[in-house]
Amino acid sequence: MTTPAAHGHPTPPAQPQATAPAPVAAPVPTQPCAHTPHTPHATPAPQGPADPHPPQATTGPGGALIGLRSALVLVLGILVGTGAGVLTYLAQHNTATSVLAGGAAFAGSVLFFHNIIAG
């Protein structure tokens, strides 16, 4: 190497040296089982209690948007609301009153069927 004074340039920094790889840990010896003296066995992992409610199956992109119970509650609510609206219109011949009566009947029937139908 040349000195910095000879060429007017500073000396380049030293190159990093390669380090030896870290030593690998030795495998942990296992204890042989009592019934077979030369065959080691792994200890099974402890498992928690079984879940009383298994996870629900998820549907793919073409699956259902809502569950069967929700669909039934909403269909029954629509039927009750439509019936109440039609009967109100036949009695009063006022569209606004029949729509309000049908909407109120729909809301009440959805709450009713939601509580009645077991889920």
mmCIF file of N, CA and C in Angstrom:
data_model
loop_
_atom_site.group_PDB
_atom_site.id
_atom_site.type_symbol
_atom_site.label_atom_id
_atom_site.label_comp_id
_atom_site.label_asym_id
_atom_site.label_seq_id
_atom_site.Cartn_x
_atom_site.Cartn_y
_atom_site.Cartn_z
ATOM 1 N N MET A 1 0.835 -1.182 0.000
ATOM 2 C CA MET A 1 0.000 0.000 0.000
ATOM 3 C C MET A 1 0.875 1.238 0.000
ATOM 4 N N THR A 2 0.265 2.257 -0.500
ATOM 5 C CA THR A 2 1.009 3.503 -0.533
ATOM 6 C C THR A 2 0.587 4.377 0.632
ATOM 7 N N THR A 3 1.431 5.280 0.986
ATOM 8 C CA THR A 3 1.110 6.175 2.089
ATOM 9 C C THR A 3 0.256 7.323 1.578
ATOM 10 N N PRO A 4 -0.564 7.949 2.448
ATOM 11 C CA PRO A 4 -1.413 9.033 1.992
ATOM 12 C C PRO A 4 -0.625 10.226 1.502
ATOM 13 N N ALA A 5 0.565 10.434 2.004
ATOM 14 C CA ALA A 5 1.330 11.601 1.598
ATOM 15 C C ALA A 5 1.873 11.455 0.188
ATOM 16 N N ALA A 6 2.138 10.227 -0.286
ATOM 17 C CA ALA A 6 2.738 10.018 -1.595
ATOM 18 C C ALA A 6 1.793 10.440 -2.714
ATOM 19 N N HIS A 7 0.518 10.162 -2.626
ATOM 20 C CA HIS A 7 -0.427 10.482 -3.699
ATOM 21 C C HIS A 7 -1.443 11.538 -3.295
ATOM 22 N N GLY A 8 -1.517 11.885 -2.079
ATOM 23 C CA GLY A 8 -2.461 12.891 -1.636
ATOM 24 C C GLY A 8 -3.856 12.347 -1.365
ATOM 25 N N HIS A 9 -4.000 11.046 -1.388
ATOM 26 C CA HIS A 9 -5.306 10.422 -1.118
ATOM 27 C C HIS A 9 -5.258 9.714 0.223
ATOM 28 N N PRO A 10 -6.381 9.704 0.933
ATOM 29 C CA PRO A 10 -6.381 8.960 2.210
ATOM 30 C C PRO A 10 -6.341 7.458 1.958
ATOM 31 N N THR A 11 -5.884 6.766 2.936
ATOM 32 C CA THR A 11 -5.824 5.310 2.855
ATOM 33 C C THR A 11 -7.245 4.740 2.930
ATOM 34 N N PRO A 12 -7.610 3.816 2.024
ATOM 35 C CA PRO A 12 -8.964 3.236 2.099
ATOM 36 C C PRO A 12 -9.136 2.430 3.377
ATOM 37 N N PRO A 13 -10.387 2.374 3.872
ATOM 38 C CA PRO A 13 -10.617 1.605 5.107
ATOM 39 C C PRO A 13 -10.385 0.126 4.858
ATOM 40 N N ALA A 14 -10.056 -0.560 5.908
ATOM 41 C CA ALA A 14 -9.786 -1.992 5.817
ATOM 42 C C ALA A 14 -11.066 -2.738 5.484
ATOM 43 N N GLN A 15 -10.947 -3.780 4.704
ATOM 44 C CA GLN A 15 -12.096 -4.616 4.335
ATOM 45 C C GLN A 15 -12.526 -5.449 5.536
ATOM 46 N N PRO A 16 -13.872 -5.604 5.735
ATOM 47 C CA PRO A 16 -14.305 -6.449 6.858
ATOM 48 C C PRO A 16 -13.903 -7.896 6.602
ATOM 49 N N GLN A 17 -13.469 -8.541 7.645
ATOM 50 C CA GLN A 17 -13.041 -9.929 7.520
ATOM 51 C C GLN A 17 -14.225 -10.856 7.724
ATOM 52 N N ALA A 18 -14.219 -11.952 7.005
ATOM 53 C CA ALA A 18 -15.286 -12.951 7.134
ATOM 54 C C ALA A 18 -15.159 -13.624 8.490
ATOM 55 N N THR A 19 -16.296 -13.798 9.145
ATOM 56 C CA THR A 19 -16.288 -14.452 10.448
ATOM 57 C C THR A 19 -16.699 -15.899 10.286
ATOM 58 N N ALA A 20 -16.278 -16.705 11.187
ATOM 59 C CA ALA A 20 -16.615 -18.124 11.168
ATOM 60 C C ALA A 20 -18.087 -18.286 11.527
ATOM 61 N N PRO A 21 -18.766 -19.279 10.954
ATOM 62 C CA PRO A 21 -20.179 -19.485 11.302
ATOM 63 C C PRO A 21 -20.324 -19.855 12.773
ATOM 64 N N ALA A 22 -21.485 -19.473 13.320
ATOM 65 C CA ALA A 22 -21.755 -19.756 14.731
ATOM 66 C C ALA A 22 -21.861 -21.260 14.928
ATOM 67 N N PRO A 23 -21.393 -21.752 16.061
ATOM 68 C CA PRO A 23 -21.483 -23.198 16.299
ATOM 69 C C PRO A 23 -22.945 -23.629 16.429
ATOM 70 N N VAL A 24 -23.222 -24.810 15.908
ATOM 71 C CA VAL A 24 -24.568 -25.365 15.954
ATOM 72 C C VAL A 24 -24.742 -26.084 17.284
ATOM 73 N N ALA A 25 -25.917 -25.872 17.908
ATOM 74 C CA ALA A 25 -26.187 -26.521 19.191
ATOM 75 C C ALA A 25 -26.342 -28.019 18.985
ATOM 76 N N ALA A 26 -25.837 -28.766 19.919
ATOM 77 C CA ALA A 26 -25.949 -30.219 19.846
ATOM 78 C C ALA A 26 -27.383 -30.631 20.146
ATOM 79 N N PRO A 27 -27.875 -31.699 19.514
ATOM 80 C CA PRO A 27 -29.235 -32.141 19.797
ATOM 81 C C PRO A 27 -29.381 -32.613 21.241
ATOM 82 N N VAL A 28 -30.569 -32.377 21.776
ATOM 83 C CA VAL A 28 -30.854 -32.761 23.155
ATOM 84 C C VAL A 28 -31.150 -34.258 23.176
ATOM 85 N N PRO A 29 -30.468 -35.010 24.026
ATOM 86 C CA PRO A 29 -30.742 -36.455 24.071
ATOM 87 C C PRO A 29 -32.121 -36.718 24.684
ATOM 88 N N THR A 30 -32.774 -37.742 24.172
ATOM 89 C CA THR A 30 -34.089 -38.119 24.689
ATOM 90 C C THR A 30 -33.959 -39.351 25.557
ATOM 91 N N GLN A 31 -34.903 -39.517 26.457
ATOM 92 C CA GLN A 31 -34.902 -40.664 27.348
ATOM 93 C C GLN A 31 -35.637 -41.830 26.678
ATOM 94 N N PRO A 32 -35.094 -43.007 26.712
ATOM 95 C CA PRO A 32 -35.816 -44.143 26.134
ATOM 96 C C PRO A 32 -37.016 -44.519 26.998
ATOM 97 N N CYS A 33 -38.026 -45.073 26.347
ATOM 98 C CA CYS A 33 -39.222 -45.522 27.070
ATOM 99 C C CYS A 33 -38.919 -46.793 27.841
ATOM 100 N N ALA A 34 -39.750 -47.072 28.842
ATOM 101 C CA ALA A 34 -39.534 -48.242 29.687
ATOM 102 C C ALA A 34 -39.849 -49.539 28.943
ATOM 103 N N HIS A 35 -40.851 -49.522 28.051
ATOM 104 C CA HIS A 35 -41.263 -50.762 27.399
ATOM 105 C C HIS A 35 -40.329 -51.152 26.255
ATOM 106 N N THR A 36 -39.643 -50.232 25.640
ATOM 107 C CA THR A 36 -38.642 -50.543 24.630
ATOM 108 C C THR A 36 -37.393 -49.756 24.980
ATOM 109 N N PRO A 37 -36.352 -50.415 25.405
ATOM 110 C CA PRO A 37 -35.197 -49.708 25.934
ATOM 111 C C PRO A 37 -34.416 -48.899 24.910
ATOM 112 N N HIS A 38 -34.545 -49.142 23.610
ATOM 113 C CA HIS A 38 -33.712 -48.441 22.640
ATOM 114 C C HIS A 38 -34.488 -47.497 21.727
ATOM 115 N N THR A 39 -35.780 -47.309 21.932
ATOM 116 C CA THR A 39 -36.571 -46.446 21.055
ATOM 117 C C THR A 39 -37.009 -45.204 21.821
ATOM 118 N N PRO A 40 -36.450 -44.031 21.531
ATOM 119 C CA PRO A 40 -36.908 -42.817 22.210
ATOM 120 C C PRO A 40 -38.229 -42.332 21.611
ATOM 121 N N HIS A 41 -39.089 -41.756 22.439
ATOM 122 C CA HIS A 41 -40.383 -41.224 22.010
ATOM 123 C C HIS A 41 -40.496 -39.774 22.439
ATOM 124 N N ALA A 42 -41.179 -39.011 21.637
ATOM 125 C CA ALA A 42 -41.436 -37.616 21.987
ATOM 126 C C ALA A 42 -42.618 -37.536 22.934
ATOM 127 N N THR A 43 -42.600 -36.561 23.824
ATOM 128 C CA THR A 43 -43.699 -36.365 24.756
ATOM 129 C C THR A 43 -44.834 -35.646 24.033
ATOM 130 N N PRO A 44 -46.070 -36.144 24.117
ATOM 131 C CA PRO A 44 -47.172 -35.452 23.439
ATOM 132 C C PRO A 44 -47.445 -34.094 24.080
ATOM 133 N N ALA A 45 -47.838 -33.145 23.248
ATOM 134 C CA ALA A 45 -48.142 -31.800 23.739
ATOM 135 C C ALA A 45 -49.454 -31.827 24.519
ATOM 136 N N PRO A 46 -49.538 -31.097 25.627
ATOM 137 C CA PRO A 46 -50.804 -31.058 26.372
ATOM 138 C C PRO A 46 -51.873 -30.351 25.551
ATOM 139 N N GLN A 47 -53.071 -30.888 25.592
ATOM 140 C CA GLN A 47 -54.180 -30.298 24.853
ATOM 141 C C GLN A 47 -55.211 -29.770 25.828
ATOM 142 N N GLY A 48 -55.803 -28.637 25.467
ATOM 143 C CA GLY A 48 -56.821 -28.018 26.305
ATOM 144 C C GLY A 48 -58.150 -28.739 26.155
ATOM 145 N N PRO A 49 -59.165 -28.290 26.892
ATOM 146 C CA PRO A 49 -60.476 -28.917 26.781
ATOM 147 C C PRO A 49 -61.071 -28.678 25.397
ATOM 148 N N ALA A 50 -61.871 -29.627 24.969
ATOM 149 C CA ALA A 50 -62.507 -29.511 23.655
ATOM 150 C C ALA A 50 -63.491 -28.343 23.661
ATOM 151 N N ASP A 51 -63.520 -27.617 22.573
ATOM 152 C CA ASP A 51 -64.420 -26.470 22.440
ATOM 153 C C ASP A 51 -65.852 -26.974 22.277
ATOM 154 N N PRO A 52 -66.796 -26.548 23.141
ATOM 155 C CA PRO A 52 -68.172 -27.036 23.004
ATOM 156 C C PRO A 52 -68.859 -26.500 21.753
ATOM 157 N N HIS A 53 -68.367 -25.395 21.209
ATOM 158 C CA HIS A 53 -68.936 -24.828 19.986
ATOM 159 C C HIS A 53 -67.879 -24.865 18.898
ATOM 160 N N PRO A 54 -67.932 -25.862 18.004
ATOM 161 C CA PRO A 54 -66.911 -25.920 16.957
ATOM 162 C C PRO A 54 -67.036 -24.720 16.036
ATOM 163 N N PRO A 55 -65.955 -24.327 15.378
ATOM 164 C CA PRO A 55 -66.023 -23.158 14.492
ATOM 165 C C PRO A 55 -66.962 -23.413 13.326
ATOM 166 N N GLN A 56 -67.666 -22.357 12.932
ATOM 167 C CA GLN A 56 -68.599 -22.466 11.820
ATOM 168 C C GLN A 56 -67.818 -22.523 10.516
ATOM 169 N N ALA A 57 -68.320 -23.274 9.569
ATOM 170 C CA ALA A 57 -67.677 -23.388 8.265
ATOM 171 C C ALA A 57 -67.816 -22.062 7.530
ATOM 172 N N THR A 58 -66.729 -21.592 6.997
ATOM 173 C CA THR A 58 -66.780 -20.365 6.228
ATOM 174 C C THR A 58 -67.070 -20.701 4.778
ATOM 175 N N THR A 59 -67.821 -19.845 4.146
ATOM 176 C CA THR A 59 -68.174 -20.093 2.762
ATOM 177 C C THR A 59 -67.223 -19.340 1.859
ATOM 178 N N GLY A 60 -67.061 -19.828 0.677
ATOM 179 C CA GLY A 60 -66.176 -19.208 -0.300
ATOM 180 C C GLY A 60 -66.848 -18.027 -0.965
ATOM 181 N N PRO A 61 -66.292 -17.578 -2.077
ATOM 182 C CA PRO A 61 -66.836 -16.414 -2.768
ATOM 183 C C PRO A 61 -68.267 -16.624 -3.272
ATOM 184 N N GLY A 62 -68.655 -17.844 -3.553
ATOM 185 C CA GLY A 62 -70.001 -18.105 -4.047
ATOM 186 C C GLY A 62 -70.941 -18.577 -2.959
ATOM 187 N N GLY A 63 -70.578 -18.399 -1.685
ATOM 188 C CA GLY A 63 -71.379 -18.894 -0.573
ATOM 189 C C GLY A 63 -72.541 -17.969 -0.242
ATOM 190 N N ALA A 64 -73.264 -18.343 0.791
ATOM 191 C CA ALA A 64 -74.428 -17.580 1.226
ATOM 192 C C ALA A 64 -74.013 -16.263 1.863
ATOM 193 N N LEU A 65 -74.824 -15.228 1.659
ATOM 194 C CA LEU A 65 -74.535 -13.926 2.261
ATOM 195 C C LEU A 65 -74.977 -13.874 3.709
ATOM 196 N N ILE A 66 -76.109 -14.514 4.022
ATOM 197 C CA ILE A 66 -76.609 -14.546 5.395
ATOM 198 C C ILE A 66 -76.983 -15.976 5.741
ATOM 199 N N GLY A 67 -77.140 -16.234 7.015
ATOM 200 C CA GLY A 67 -77.487 -17.566 7.464
ATOM 201 C C GLY A 67 -78.962 -17.890 7.250
ATOM 202 N N LEU A 68 -79.290 -19.144 7.441
ATOM 203 C CA LEU A 68 -80.661 -19.608 7.238
ATOM 204 C C LEU A 68 -81.623 -18.965 8.231
ATOM 205 N N ARG A 69 -81.217 -18.854 9.487
ATOM 206 C CA ARG A 69 -82.083 -18.259 10.509
ATOM 207 C C ARG A 69 -82.378 -16.795 10.202
ATOM 208 N N SER A 70 -81.336 -16.050 9.812
ATOM 209 C CA SER A 70 -81.540 -14.639 9.478
ATOM 210 C C SER A 70 -82.460 -14.489 8.274
ATOM 211 N N ALA A 71 -82.278 -15.339 7.285
ATOM 212 C CA ALA A 71 -83.137 -15.281 6.100
ATOM 213 C C ALA A 71 -84.586 -15.571 6.467
ATOM 214 N N LEU A 72 -84.800 -16.552 7.340
ATOM 215 C CA LEU A 72 -86.164 -16.890 7.750
ATOM 216 C C LEU A 72 -86.806 -15.738 8.523
ATOM 217 N N VAL A 73 -86.066 -15.131 9.430
ATOM 218 C CA VAL A 73 -86.600 -14.011 10.205
ATOM 219 C C VAL A 73 -86.967 -12.845 9.287
ATOM 220 N N LEU A 74 -86.096 -12.531 8.330
ATOM 221 C CA LEU A 74 -86.379 -11.417 7.427
ATOM 222 C C LEU A 74 -87.544 -11.709 6.482
ATOM 223 N N VAL A 75 -87.640 -12.935 5.981
ATOM 224 C CA VAL A 75 -88.766 -13.280 5.091
ATOM 225 C C VAL A 75 -90.080 -13.202 5.850
ATOM 226 N N LEU A 76 -90.110 -13.713 7.068
ATOM 227 C CA LEU A 76 -91.344 -13.619 7.857
ATOM 228 C C LEU A 76 -91.682 -12.156 8.163
ATOM 229 N N GLY A 77 -90.665 -11.335 8.425
ATOM 230 C CA GLY A 77 -90.897 -9.910 8.657
ATOM 231 C C GLY A 77 -91.459 -9.218 7.424
ATOM 232 N N ILE A 78 -90.937 -9.560 6.251
ATOM 233 C CA ILE A 78 -91.451 -8.977 5.011
ATOM 234 C C ILE A 78 -92.896 -9.392 4.771
ATOM 235 N N LEU A 79 -93.213 -10.662 5.023
ATOM 236 C CA LEU A 79 -94.600 -11.121 4.837
ATOM 237 C C LEU A 79 -95.561 -10.399 5.774
ATOM 238 N N VAL A 80 -95.189 -10.262 7.031
ATOM 239 C CA VAL A 80 -96.058 -9.590 7.993
ATOM 240 C C VAL A 80 -96.193 -8.102 7.644
ATOM 241 N N GLY A 81 -95.078 -7.453 7.287
ATOM 242 C CA GLY A 81 -95.118 -6.036 6.932
ATOM 243 C C GLY A 81 -95.950 -5.781 5.685
ATOM 244 N N THR A 82 -95.813 -6.654 4.689
ATOM 245 C CA THR A 82 -96.603 -6.506 3.458
ATOM 246 C C THR A 82 -98.080 -6.706 3.742
ATOM 247 N N GLY A 83 -98.380 -7.715 4.522
ATOM 248 C CA GLY A 83 -99.792 -7.963 4.871
ATOM 249 C C GLY A 83 -100.403 -6.792 5.625
ATOM 250 N N ALA A 84 -99.664 -6.249 6.581
ATOM 251 C CA ALA A 84 -100.188 -5.110 7.338
ATOM 252 C C ALA A 84 -100.351 -3.887 6.448
ATOM 253 N N GLY A 85 -99.389 -3.669 5.534
ATOM 254 C CA GLY A 85 -99.497 -2.529 4.628
ATOM 255 C C GLY A 85 -100.676 -2.652 3.678
ATOM 256 N N VAL A 86 -100.896 -3.836 3.132
ATOM 257 C CA VAL A 86 -102.029 -4.050 2.208
ATOM 258 C C VAL A 86 -103.351 -3.876 2.933
ATOM 259 N N LEU A 87 -103.469 -4.470 4.102
ATOM 260 C CA LEU A 87 -104.728 -4.338 4.852
ATOM 261 C C LEU A 87 -104.993 -2.891 5.242
ATOM 262 N N THR A 88 -103.950 -2.144 5.599
ATOM 263 C CA THR A 88 -104.125 -0.735 5.950
ATOM 264 C C THR A 88 -104.548 0.072 4.728
ATOM 265 N N TYR A 89 -103.960 -0.218 3.578
ATOM 266 C CA TYR A 89 -104.341 0.509 2.372
ATOM 267 C C TYR A 89 -105.793 0.216 1.986
ATOM 268 N N LEU A 90 -106.203 -1.058 2.108
ATOM 269 C CA LEU A 90 -107.589 -1.401 1.780
ATOM 270 C C LEU A 90 -108.578 -0.721 2.723
ATOM 271 N N ALA A 91 -108.156 -0.499 3.962
ATOM 272 C CA ALA A 91 -109.065 0.131 4.922
ATOM 273 C C ALA A 91 -109.078 1.647 4.782
ATOM 274 N N GLN A 92 -107.948 2.296 4.486
ATOM 275 C CA GLN A 92 -107.871 3.754 4.530
ATOM 276 C C GLN A 92 -107.652 4.413 3.166
ATOM 277 N N HIS A 93 -107.202 3.686 2.164
ATOM 278 C CA HIS A 93 -106.881 4.215 0.837
ATOM 279 C C HIS A 93 -105.892 5.376 0.919
ATOM 280 N N ASN A 94 -104.926 5.259 1.811
ATOM 281 C CA ASN A 94 -103.888 6.278 1.971
ATOM 282 C C ASN A 94 -102.537 5.560 1.908
ATOM 283 N N THR A 95 -101.737 5.897 0.888
ATOM 284 C CA THR A 95 -100.473 5.199 0.664
ATOM 285 C C THR A 95 -99.472 5.445 1.790
ATOM 286 N N ALA A 96 -99.367 6.692 2.231
ATOM 287 C CA ALA A 96 -98.397 7.022 3.275
ATOM 288 C C ALA A 96 -98.707 6.271 4.568
ATOM 289 N N THR A 97 -99.968 6.209 4.923
ATOM 290 C CA THR A 97 -100.360 5.505 6.143
ATOM 291 C C THR A 97 -100.075 4.013 6.021
ATOM 292 N N SER A 98 -100.347 3.430 4.851
ATOM 293 C CA SER A 98 -100.122 1.995 4.675
ATOM 294 C C SER A 98 -98.627 1.663 4.686
ATOM 295 N N VAL A 99 -97.783 2.547 4.121
ATOM 296 C CA VAL A 99 -96.339 2.307 4.143
ATOM 297 C C VAL A 99 -95.811 2.396 5.578
ATOM 298 N N LEU A 100 -96.271 3.383 6.328
ATOM 299 C CA LEU A 100 -95.830 3.498 7.727
ATOM 300 C C LEU A 100 -96.294 2.303 8.565
ATOM 301 N N ALA A 101 -97.523 1.867 8.336
ATOM 302 C CA ALA A 101 -98.038 0.712 9.083
ATOM 303 C C ALA A 101 -97.266 -0.554 8.709
ATOM 304 N N GLY A 102 -96.958 -0.722 7.430
ATOM 305 C CA GLY A 102 -96.196 -1.894 6.992
ATOM 306 C C GLY A 102 -94.781 -1.886 7.543
ATOM 307 N N GLY A 103 -94.143 -0.711 7.567
ATOM 308 C CA GLY A 103 -92.792 -0.614 8.125
ATOM 309 C C GLY A 103 -92.762 -0.911 9.611
ATOM 310 N N ALA A 104 -93.750 -0.401 10.323
ATOM 311 C CA ALA A 104 -93.812 -0.671 11.763
ATOM 312 C C ALA A 104 -94.070 -2.151 12.029
ATOM 313 N N ALA A 105 -94.938 -2.751 11.227
ATOM 314 C CA ALA A 105 -95.221 -4.183 11.388
ATOM 315 C C ALA A 105 -93.984 -5.018 11.045
ATOM 316 N N PHE A 106 -93.237 -4.599 10.021
ATOM 317 C CA PHE A 106 -92.003 -5.305 9.664
ATOM 318 C C PHE A 106 -91.007 -5.265 10.819
ATOM 319 N N ALA A 107 -90.778 -4.084 11.379
ATOM 320 C CA ALA A 107 -89.810 -3.946 12.473
ATOM 321 C C ALA A 107 -90.231 -4.759 13.694
ATOM 322 N N GLY A 108 -91.494 -4.665 14.046
ATOM 323 C CA GLY A 108 -91.970 -5.423 15.201
ATOM 324 C C GLY A 108 -91.910 -6.924 14.984
ATOM 325 N N SER A 109 -92.244 -7.365 13.775
ATOM 326 C CA SER A 109 -92.234 -8.810 13.525
ATOM 327 C C SER A 109 -90.816 -9.365 13.454
ATOM 328 N N VAL A 110 -89.862 -8.568 12.949
ATOM 329 C CA VAL A 110 -88.471 -9.040 12.938
ATOM 330 C C VAL A 110 -87.966 -9.217 14.365
ATOM 331 N N LEU A 111 -88.264 -8.269 15.237
ATOM 332 C CA LEU A 111 -87.874 -8.421 16.648
ATOM 333 C C LEU A 111 -88.563 -9.623 17.289
ATOM 334 N N PHE A 112 -89.839 -9.804 16.978
ATOM 335 C CA PHE A 112 -90.594 -10.922 17.530
ATOM 336 C C PHE A 112 -90.015 -12.258 17.065
ATOM 337 N N PHE A 113 -89.822 -12.420 15.756
ATOM 338 C CA PHE A 113 -89.319 -13.695 15.240
ATOM 339 C C PHE A 113 -87.863 -13.932 15.627
ATOM 340 N N HIS A 114 -87.103 -12.877 15.794
ATOM 341 C CA HIS A 114 -85.719 -13.030 16.251
ATOM 342 C C HIS A 114 -85.673 -13.631 17.657
ATOM 343 N N ASN A 115 -86.606 -13.219 18.515
ATOM 344 C CA ASN A 115 -86.644 -13.770 19.875
ATOM 345 C C ASN A 115 -87.278 -15.148 19.934
ATOM 346 N N ILE A 116 -88.217 -15.434 19.031
ATOM 347 C CA ILE A 116 -88.946 -16.703 19.084
ATOM 348 C C ILE A 116 -88.159 -17.835 18.448
ATOM 349 N N ILE A 117 -87.549 -17.596 17.303
ATOM 350 C CA ILE A 117 -86.838 -18.661 16.590
ATOM 351 C C ILE A 117 -85.495 -18.891 17.271
ATOM 352 N N ALA A 118 -85.289 -20.125 17.701
ATOM 353 C CA ALA A 118 -84.063 -20.467 18.437
ATOM 354 C C ALA A 118 -82.860 -20.367 17.525
ATOM 355 N N GLY A 119 -81.768 -19.864 18.067
ATOM 356 C CA GLY A 119 -80.579 -19.688 17.233
ATOM 357 C C GLY A 119 -79.365 -20.214 17.811
#
